[in-house]
mmCIF file of C-alpha atoms and ligand atoms in Angstrom:
data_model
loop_
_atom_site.group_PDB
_atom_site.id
_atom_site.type_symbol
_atom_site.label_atom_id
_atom_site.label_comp_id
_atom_site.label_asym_id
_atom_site.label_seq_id
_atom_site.Cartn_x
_atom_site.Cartn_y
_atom_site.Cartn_z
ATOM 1 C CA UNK Y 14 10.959 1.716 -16.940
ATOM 2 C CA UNK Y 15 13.358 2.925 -14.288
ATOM 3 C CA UNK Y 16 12.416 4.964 -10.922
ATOM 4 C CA UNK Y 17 13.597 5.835 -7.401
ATOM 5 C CA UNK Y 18 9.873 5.208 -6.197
ATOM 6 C CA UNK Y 19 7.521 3.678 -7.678
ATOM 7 C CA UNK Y 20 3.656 4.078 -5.566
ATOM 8 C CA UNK Y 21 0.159 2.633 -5.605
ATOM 9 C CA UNK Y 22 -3.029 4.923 -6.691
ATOM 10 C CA UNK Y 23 -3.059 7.895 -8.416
ATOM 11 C CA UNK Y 24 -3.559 9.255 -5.053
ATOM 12 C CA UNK Y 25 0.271 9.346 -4.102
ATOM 13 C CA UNK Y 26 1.550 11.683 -6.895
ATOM 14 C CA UNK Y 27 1.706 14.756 -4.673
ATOM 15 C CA UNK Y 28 3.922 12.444 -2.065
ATOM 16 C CA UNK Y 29 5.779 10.749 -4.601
ATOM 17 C CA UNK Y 30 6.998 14.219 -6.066
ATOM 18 C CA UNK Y 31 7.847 15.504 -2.190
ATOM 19 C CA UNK Y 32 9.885 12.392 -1.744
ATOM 20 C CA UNK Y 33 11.793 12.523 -5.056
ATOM 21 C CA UNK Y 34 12.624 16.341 -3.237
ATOM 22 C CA UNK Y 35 13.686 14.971 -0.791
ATOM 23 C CA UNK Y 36 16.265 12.440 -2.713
ATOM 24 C CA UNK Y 37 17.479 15.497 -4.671
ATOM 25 C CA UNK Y 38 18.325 17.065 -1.266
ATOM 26 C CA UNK Y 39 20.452 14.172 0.019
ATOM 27 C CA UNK Y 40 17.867 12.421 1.617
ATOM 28 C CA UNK Y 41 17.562 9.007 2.278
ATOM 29 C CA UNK Y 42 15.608 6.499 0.697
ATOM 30 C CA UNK Y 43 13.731 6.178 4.096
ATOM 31 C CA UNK Y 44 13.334 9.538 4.424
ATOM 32 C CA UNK Y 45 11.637 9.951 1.169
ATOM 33 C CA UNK Y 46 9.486 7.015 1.686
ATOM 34 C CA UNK Y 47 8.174 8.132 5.168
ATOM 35 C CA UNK Y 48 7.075 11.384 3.242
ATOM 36 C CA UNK Y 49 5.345 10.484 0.224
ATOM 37 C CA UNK Y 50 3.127 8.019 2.843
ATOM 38 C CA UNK Y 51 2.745 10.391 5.244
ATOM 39 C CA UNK Y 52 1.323 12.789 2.797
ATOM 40 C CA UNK Y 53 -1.225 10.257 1.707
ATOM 41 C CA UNK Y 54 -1.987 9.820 5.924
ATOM 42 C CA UNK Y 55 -2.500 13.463 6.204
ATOM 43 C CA UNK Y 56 -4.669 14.195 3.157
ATOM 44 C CA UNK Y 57 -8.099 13.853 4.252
ATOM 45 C CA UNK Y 58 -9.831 13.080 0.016
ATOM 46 C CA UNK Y 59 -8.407 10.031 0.175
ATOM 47 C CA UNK Y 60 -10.743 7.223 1.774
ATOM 48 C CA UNK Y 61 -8.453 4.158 2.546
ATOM 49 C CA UNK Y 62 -5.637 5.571 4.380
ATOM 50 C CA UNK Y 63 -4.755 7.474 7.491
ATOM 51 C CA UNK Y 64 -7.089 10.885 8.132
ATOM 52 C CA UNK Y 65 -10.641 10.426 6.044
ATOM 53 C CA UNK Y 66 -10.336 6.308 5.829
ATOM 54 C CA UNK Y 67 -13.782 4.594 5.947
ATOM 55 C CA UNK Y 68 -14.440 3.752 9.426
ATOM 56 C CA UNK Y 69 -15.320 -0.322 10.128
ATOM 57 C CA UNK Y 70 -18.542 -1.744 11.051
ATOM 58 C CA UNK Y 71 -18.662 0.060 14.607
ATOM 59 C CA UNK Y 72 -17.558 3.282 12.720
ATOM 60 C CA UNK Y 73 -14.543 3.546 14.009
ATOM 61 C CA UNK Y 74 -11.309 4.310 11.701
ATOM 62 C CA UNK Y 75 -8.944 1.613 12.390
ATOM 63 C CA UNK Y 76 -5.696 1.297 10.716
ATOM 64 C CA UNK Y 77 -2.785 -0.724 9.709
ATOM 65 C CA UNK Y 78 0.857 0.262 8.445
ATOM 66 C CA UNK Y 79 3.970 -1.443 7.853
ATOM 67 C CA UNK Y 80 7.595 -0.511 7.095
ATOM 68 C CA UNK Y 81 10.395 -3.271 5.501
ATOM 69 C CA UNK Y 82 14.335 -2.087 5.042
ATOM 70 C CA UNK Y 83 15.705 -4.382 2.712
ATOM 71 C CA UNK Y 84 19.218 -3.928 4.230
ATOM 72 C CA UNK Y 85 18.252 -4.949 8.076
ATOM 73 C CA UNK Y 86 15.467 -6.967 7.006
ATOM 74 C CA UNK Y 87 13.780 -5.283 9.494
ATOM 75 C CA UNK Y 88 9.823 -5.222 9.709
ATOM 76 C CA UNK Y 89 7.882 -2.977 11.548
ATOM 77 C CA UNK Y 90 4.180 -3.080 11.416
ATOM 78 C CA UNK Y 91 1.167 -2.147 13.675
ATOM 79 C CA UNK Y 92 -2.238 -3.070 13.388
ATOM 80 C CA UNK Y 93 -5.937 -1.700 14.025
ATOM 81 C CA UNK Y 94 -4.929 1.245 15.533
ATOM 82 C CA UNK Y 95 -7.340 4.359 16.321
ATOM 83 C CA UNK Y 96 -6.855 7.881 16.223
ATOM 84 C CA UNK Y 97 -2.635 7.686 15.569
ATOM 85 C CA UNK Y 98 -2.016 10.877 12.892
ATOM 86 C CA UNK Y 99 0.606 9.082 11.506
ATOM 87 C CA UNK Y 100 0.716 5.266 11.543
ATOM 88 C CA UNK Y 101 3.624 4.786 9.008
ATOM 89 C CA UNK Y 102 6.081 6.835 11.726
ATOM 90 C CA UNK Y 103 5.604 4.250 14.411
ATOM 91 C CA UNK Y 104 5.714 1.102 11.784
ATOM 92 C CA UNK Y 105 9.132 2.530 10.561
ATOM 93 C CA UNK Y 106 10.103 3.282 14.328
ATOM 94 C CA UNK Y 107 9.525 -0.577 15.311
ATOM 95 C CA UNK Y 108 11.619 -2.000 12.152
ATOM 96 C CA UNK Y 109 14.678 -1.056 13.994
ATOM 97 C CA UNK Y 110 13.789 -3.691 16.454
ATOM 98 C CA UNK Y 111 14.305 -7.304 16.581
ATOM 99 C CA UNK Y 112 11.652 -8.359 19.193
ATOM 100 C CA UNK Y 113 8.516 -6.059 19.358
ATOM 101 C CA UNK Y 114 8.646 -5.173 15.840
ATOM 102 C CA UNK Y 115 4.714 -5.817 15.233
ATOM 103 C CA UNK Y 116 2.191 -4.863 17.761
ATOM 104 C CA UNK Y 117 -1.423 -4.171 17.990
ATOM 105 C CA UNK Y 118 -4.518 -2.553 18.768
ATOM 106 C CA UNK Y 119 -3.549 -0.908 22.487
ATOM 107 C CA UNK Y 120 -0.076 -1.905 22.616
ATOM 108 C CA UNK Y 121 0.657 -0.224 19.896
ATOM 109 C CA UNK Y 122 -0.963 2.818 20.726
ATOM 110 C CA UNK Y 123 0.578 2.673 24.231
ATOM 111 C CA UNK Y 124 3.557 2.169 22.592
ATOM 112 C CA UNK Y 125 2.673 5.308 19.703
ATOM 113 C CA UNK Y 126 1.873 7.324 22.933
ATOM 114 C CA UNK Y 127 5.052 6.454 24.734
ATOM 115 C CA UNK Y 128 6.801 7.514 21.820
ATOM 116 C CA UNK Y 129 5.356 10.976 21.397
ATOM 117 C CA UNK Y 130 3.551 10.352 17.999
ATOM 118 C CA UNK Y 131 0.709 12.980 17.493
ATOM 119 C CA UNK Y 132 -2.921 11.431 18.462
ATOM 120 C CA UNK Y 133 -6.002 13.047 16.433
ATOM 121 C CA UNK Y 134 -9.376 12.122 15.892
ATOM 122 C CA UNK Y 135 -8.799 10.482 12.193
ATOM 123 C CA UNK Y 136 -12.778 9.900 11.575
ATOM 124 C CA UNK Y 137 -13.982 12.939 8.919
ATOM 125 C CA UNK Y 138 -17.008 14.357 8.405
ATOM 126 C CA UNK Y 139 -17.572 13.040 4.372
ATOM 127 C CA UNK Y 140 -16.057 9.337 5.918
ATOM 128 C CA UNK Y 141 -18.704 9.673 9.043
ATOM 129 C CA UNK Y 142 -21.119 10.504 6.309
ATOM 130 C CA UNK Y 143 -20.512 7.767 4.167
ATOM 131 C CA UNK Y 144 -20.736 5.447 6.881
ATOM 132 C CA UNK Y 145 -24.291 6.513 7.776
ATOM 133 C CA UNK Y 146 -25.637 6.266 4.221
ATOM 134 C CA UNK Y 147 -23.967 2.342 4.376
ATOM 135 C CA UNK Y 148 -26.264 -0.451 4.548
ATOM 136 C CA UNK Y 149 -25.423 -1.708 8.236
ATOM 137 C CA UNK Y 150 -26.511 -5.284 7.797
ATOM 138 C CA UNK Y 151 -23.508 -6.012 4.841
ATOM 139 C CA UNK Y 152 -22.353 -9.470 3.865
ATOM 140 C CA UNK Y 153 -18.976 -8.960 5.589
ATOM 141 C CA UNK Y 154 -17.662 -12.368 3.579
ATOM 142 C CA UNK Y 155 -18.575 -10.155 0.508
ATOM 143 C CA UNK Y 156 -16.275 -7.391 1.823
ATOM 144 C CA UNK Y 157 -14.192 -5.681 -1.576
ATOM 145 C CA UNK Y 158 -11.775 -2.796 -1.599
ATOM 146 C CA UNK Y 159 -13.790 0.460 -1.570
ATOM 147 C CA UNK Y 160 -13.819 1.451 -4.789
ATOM 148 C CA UNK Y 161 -10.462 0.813 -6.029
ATOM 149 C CA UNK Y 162 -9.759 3.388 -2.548
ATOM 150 C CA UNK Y 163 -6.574 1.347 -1.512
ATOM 151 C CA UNK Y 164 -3.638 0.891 0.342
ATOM 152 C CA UNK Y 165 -1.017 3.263 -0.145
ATOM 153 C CA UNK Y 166 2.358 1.145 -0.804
ATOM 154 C CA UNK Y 167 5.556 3.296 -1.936
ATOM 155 C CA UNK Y 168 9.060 1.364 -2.606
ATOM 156 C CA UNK Y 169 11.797 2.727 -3.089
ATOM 157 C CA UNK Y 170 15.754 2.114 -3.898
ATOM 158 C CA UNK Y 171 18.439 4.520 -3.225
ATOM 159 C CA UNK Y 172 22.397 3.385 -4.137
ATOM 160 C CA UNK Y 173 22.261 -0.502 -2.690
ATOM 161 C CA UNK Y 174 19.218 -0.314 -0.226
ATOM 162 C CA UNK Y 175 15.686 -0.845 -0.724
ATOM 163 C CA UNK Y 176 12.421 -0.123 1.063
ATOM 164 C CA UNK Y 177 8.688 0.035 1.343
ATOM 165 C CA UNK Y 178 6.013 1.121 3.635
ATOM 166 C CA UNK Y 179 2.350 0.608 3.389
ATOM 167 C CA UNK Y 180 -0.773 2.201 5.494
ATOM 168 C CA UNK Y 181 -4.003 1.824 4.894
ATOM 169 C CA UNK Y 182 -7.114 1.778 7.214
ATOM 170 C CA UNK Y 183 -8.175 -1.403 5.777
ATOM 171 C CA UNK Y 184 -11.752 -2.713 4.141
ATOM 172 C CA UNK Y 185 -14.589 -0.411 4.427
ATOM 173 C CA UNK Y 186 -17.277 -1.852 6.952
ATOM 174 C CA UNK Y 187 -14.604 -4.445 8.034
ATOM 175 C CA UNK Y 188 -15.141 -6.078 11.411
ATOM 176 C CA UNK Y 189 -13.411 -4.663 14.239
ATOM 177 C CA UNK Y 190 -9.807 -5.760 15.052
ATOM 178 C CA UNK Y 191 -10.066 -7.035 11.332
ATOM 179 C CA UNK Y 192 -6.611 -7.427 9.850
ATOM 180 C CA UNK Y 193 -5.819 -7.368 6.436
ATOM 181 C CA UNK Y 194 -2.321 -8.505 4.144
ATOM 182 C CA UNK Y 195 -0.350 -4.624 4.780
ATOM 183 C CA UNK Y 196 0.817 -5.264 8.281
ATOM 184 C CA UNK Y 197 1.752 -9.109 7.591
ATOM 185 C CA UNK Y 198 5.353 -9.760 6.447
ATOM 186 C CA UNK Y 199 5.829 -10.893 2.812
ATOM 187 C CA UNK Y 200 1.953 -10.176 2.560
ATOM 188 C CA UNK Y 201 1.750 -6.547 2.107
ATOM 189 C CA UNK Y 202 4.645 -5.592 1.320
ATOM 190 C CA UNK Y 203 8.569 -7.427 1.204
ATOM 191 C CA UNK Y 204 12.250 -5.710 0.916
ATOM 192 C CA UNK Y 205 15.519 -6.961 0.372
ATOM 193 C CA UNK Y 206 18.392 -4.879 -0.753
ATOM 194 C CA UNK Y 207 19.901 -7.861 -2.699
ATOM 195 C CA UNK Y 208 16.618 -8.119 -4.407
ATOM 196 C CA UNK Y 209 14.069 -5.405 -4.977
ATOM 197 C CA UNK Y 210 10.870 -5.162 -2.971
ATOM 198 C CA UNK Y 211 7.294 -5.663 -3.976
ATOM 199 C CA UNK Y 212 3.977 -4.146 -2.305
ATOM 200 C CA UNK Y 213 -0.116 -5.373 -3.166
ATOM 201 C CA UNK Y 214 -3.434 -3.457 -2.386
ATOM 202 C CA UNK Y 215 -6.743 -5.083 -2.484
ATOM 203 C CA UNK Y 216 -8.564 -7.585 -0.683
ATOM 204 C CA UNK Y 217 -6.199 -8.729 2.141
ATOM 205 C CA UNK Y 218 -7.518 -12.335 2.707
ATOM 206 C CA UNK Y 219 -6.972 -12.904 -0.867
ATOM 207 C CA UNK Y 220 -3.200 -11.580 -0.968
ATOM 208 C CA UNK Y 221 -2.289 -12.824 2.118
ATOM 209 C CA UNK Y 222 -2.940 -16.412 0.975
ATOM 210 C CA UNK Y 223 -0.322 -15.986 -1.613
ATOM 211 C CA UNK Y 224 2.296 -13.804 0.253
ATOM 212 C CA UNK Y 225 1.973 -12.268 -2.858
ATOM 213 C CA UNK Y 226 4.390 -9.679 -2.411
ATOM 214 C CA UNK Y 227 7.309 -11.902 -0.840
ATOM 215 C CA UNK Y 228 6.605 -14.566 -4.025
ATOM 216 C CA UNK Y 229 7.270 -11.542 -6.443
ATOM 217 C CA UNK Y 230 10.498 -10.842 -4.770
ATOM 218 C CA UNK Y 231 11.479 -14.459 -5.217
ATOM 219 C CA UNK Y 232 10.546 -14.582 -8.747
ATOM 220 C CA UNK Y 233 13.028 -11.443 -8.854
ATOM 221 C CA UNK Y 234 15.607 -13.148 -7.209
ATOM 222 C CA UNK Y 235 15.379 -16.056 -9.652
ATOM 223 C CA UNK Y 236 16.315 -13.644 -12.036
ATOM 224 C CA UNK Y 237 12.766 -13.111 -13.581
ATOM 225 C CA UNK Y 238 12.178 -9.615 -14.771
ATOM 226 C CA UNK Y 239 10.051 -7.576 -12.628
ATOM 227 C CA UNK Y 240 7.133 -6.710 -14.863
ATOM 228 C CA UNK Y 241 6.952 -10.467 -15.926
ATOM 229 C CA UNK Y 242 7.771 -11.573 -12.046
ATOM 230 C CA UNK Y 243 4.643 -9.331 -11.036
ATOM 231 C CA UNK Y 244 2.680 -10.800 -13.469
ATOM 232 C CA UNK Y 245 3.419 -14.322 -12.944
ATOM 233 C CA UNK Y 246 3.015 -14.187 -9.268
ATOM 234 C CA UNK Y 247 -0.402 -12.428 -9.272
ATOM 235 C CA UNK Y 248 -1.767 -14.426 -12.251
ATOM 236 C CA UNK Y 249 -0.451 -17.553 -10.515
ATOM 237 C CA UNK Y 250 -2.357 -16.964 -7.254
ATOM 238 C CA UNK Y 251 -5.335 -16.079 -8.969
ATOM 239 C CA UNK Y 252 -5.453 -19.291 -10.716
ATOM 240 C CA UNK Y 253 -4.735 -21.436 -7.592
ATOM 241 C CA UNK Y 254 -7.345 -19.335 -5.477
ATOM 242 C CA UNK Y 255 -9.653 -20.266 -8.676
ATOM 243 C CA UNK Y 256 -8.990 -24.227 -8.962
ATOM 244 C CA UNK Y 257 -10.096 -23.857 -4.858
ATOM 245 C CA UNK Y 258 -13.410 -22.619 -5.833
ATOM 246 C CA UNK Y 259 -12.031 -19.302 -4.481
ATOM 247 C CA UNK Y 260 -13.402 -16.017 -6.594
ATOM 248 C CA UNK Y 261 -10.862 -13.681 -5.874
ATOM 249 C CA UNK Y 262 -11.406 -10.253 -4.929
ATOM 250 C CA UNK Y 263 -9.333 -7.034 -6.440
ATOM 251 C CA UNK Y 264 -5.639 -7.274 -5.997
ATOM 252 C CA UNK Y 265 -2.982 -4.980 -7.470
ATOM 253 C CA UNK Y 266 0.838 -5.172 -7.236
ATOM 254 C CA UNK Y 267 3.864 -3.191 -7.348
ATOM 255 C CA UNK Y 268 7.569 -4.100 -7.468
ATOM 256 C CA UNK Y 269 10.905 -2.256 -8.060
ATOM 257 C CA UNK Y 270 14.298 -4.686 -8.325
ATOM 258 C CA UNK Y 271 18.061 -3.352 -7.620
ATOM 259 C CA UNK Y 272 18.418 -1.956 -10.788
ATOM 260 C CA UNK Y 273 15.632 0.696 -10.209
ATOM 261 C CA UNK Y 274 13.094 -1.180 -13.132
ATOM 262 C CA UNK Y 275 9.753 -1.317 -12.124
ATOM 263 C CA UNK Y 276 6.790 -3.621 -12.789
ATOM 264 C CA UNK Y 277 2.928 -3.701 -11.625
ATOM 265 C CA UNK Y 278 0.186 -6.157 -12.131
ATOM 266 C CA UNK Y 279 -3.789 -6.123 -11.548
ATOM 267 C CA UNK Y 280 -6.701 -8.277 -11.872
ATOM 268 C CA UNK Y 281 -8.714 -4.977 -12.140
ATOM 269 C CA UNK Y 282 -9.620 -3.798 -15.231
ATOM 270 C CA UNK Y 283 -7.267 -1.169 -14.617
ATOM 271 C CA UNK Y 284 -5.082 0.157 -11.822
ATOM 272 C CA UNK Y 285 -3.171 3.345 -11.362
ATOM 273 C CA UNK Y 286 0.314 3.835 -10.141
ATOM 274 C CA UNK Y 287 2.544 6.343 -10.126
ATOM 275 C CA UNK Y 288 6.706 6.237 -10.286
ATOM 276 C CA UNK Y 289 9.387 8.889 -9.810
ATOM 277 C CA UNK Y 290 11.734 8.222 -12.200
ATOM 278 C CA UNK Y 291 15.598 8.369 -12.107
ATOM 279 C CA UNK Y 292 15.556 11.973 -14.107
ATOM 280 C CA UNK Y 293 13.394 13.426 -11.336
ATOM 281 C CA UNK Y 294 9.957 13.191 -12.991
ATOM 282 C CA UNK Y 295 7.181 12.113 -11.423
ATOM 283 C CA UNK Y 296 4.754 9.900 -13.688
ATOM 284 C CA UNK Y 297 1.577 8.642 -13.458
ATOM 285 C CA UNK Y 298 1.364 4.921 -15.398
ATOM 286 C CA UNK Y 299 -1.737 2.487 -15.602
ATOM 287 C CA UNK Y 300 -1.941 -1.505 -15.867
ATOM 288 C CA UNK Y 301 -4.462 -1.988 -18.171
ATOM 289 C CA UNK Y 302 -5.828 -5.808 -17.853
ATOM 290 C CA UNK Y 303 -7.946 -6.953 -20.733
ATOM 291 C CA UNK Y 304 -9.013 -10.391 -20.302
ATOM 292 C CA UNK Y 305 -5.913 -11.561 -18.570
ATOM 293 C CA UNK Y 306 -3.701 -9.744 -21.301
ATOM 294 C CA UNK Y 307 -1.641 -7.033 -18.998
ATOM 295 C CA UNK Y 308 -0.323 -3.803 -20.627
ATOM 296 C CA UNK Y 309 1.586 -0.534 -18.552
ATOM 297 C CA UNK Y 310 0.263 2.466 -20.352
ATOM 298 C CA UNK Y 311 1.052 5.940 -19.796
ATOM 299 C CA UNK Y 312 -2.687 7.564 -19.657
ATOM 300 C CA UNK Y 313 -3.599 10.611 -21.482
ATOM 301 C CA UNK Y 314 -6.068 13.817 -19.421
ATOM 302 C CA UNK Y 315 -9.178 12.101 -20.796
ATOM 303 C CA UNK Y 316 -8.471 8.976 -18.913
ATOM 304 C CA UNK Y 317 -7.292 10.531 -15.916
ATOM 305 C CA UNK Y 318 -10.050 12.621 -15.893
ATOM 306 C CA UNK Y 319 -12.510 9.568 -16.587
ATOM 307 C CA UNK Y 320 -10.910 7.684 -13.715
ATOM 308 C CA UNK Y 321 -13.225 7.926 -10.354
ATOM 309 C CA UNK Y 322 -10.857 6.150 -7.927
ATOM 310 C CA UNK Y 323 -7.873 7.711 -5.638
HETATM 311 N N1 LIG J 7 -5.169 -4.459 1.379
HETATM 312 C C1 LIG J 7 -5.944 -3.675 2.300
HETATM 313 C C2 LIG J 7 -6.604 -4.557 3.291
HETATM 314 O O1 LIG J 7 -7.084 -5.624 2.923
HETATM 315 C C3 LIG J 7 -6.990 -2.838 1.682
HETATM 316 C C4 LIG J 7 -6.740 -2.310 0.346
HETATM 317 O O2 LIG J 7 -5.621 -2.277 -0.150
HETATM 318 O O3 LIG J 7 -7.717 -1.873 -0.234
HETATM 319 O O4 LIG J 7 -6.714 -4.164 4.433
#
């Protein structure tokens, strides 16, 4: 399978299609990026990302982004944020810098505010509701991904560059100032033009302690195809976080290498993704894991319709 963008969740379709738009129009592969994320940021169903993401333990919406050009190698990423419309503009905005590129909490909003980025309250009604009907005293080691609500991660190649950028507002009842694997290099999300780049949604501790998306990019690099390199890498970790005693929480992958073919991986029993193909169509795909036995399927209005996540 082939694609100028490939996305995480059924919940980036609708940006996914603007983006491939955008391509058609002359854009750039950063430009069509930045869109299909921000339209996930400004879509207020969605509960993991930008406006309507569940709020942490203090109820308070605090969110992470990142942005990787696989040309520069630049990274841009900030990190528990509040109240920033669009996170993803100032993540992209620091990846042109070489010092400064990842900052947090209130410098990075002094730095969003500097900058002229739009400021909004990002805390919805249905997420404020939600967070009342919680159970306040949680388990917060037994923290999972809400629901298979995610991340948003789009990558994308255009001619020779590649690209990702990832914003979420984290685990649902997290603690504050919380960080998970989006904003953290190689963690959340990798890109190098030479290469391909790779992006993961889930449980952030869990991801993080397998840089899982910089070890897919090196599996591509070593010339391993991408489905089987996201495969490998994510069953891999999964069995070393096992031999540590480690149950693993839900992580999903995505990964697109310099020839435009795309690959994903789960340890859920199934997990959504959508790609934009090379003849402009936007399709929505599934990895299906049964029992450890990974299959891409293509799924039919029944399943979609049978699918509760984003
Ligand atoms: N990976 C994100 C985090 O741990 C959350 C997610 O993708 O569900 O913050």
């Amino acid at each position: 399978m082939e694609g100028y963008l490939i996305a995480t969740w059924k919940m980036a379709f609708e940006g996914v299609k603007k983006g491939q738009d955008l391509i058609r129009q002359g854009g750039t592969i950063h430009k069509a990026i930045m869109e299909a994320v921000k339209t996930v940021e400004d879509d207020p169903s969605y509960h993991s990302v930008g406006y309507g993401g569940l709020p942490n333990l203090e109820g308070e919406v605090e969110l992470d982004a990142a942005y990787m050009d696989g040309d520069t190698l630049g990274f841009g990423a900030i990190m528990g944020v509040k109240n920033l419309k669009n996170p993803i503009e100032v993540a992209y905005d620091l990846c042109h810098y070489k010092r400064n590129c990842v900052l947090a909490a209130a410098g990075a909003e002094a730095y969003a505010r500097k900058g002229g980025y739009p400021f909004s309250p990002m805390l919805t009604e249905e997420a404020e509701e939600r967070y009342k009907a919680q159970e306040k005293n949680v388990d917060t080691e037994k923290l999972e991904a809400y629901g298979g609500h995610d991340t948003v991660c789009i990558i994308g190649r255009l001619g020779d560059t590649s690209a990702c950028g990832v914003s979420t507002s984290g685990l649902f009842m997290k603690l504050p100032g919380r960080v998970g694997d989006s904003p953290i290099i190689g963690s959340g999300c990798y890109a190098d033009s030479e290469v391909g780049a790779a992006a993961a949604t889930g449980v952030g501790e869990d991801i993080m302690k397998g840089c899982l998306s910089f070890a897919i990019v090196e599996k591509i690099r070593a010339g391993i195809p991408v489905q089987q390199a996201c495969e490998q890498a994510l069953g891999e970790h999964i069995a070393r976080l096992e031999r540590s005693g480690h149950k693993p929480g839900s992580m999903s992958v995505i990964a697109m290498d310099r020839d435009h073919h795309v690959g994903a991986a789960t340890n859920k029993k199934a997990f959504p993704f959508v790609v934009g193909t090379m003849d402009g169509e936007t399709v929505l795909f599934a990895a299906v894991n049964e029992g450890g036995n990974m299959s891409v399927i293509c799924p039919d209005e029944a399943w979609i319709q049978a699918y509760q996540g984003d």
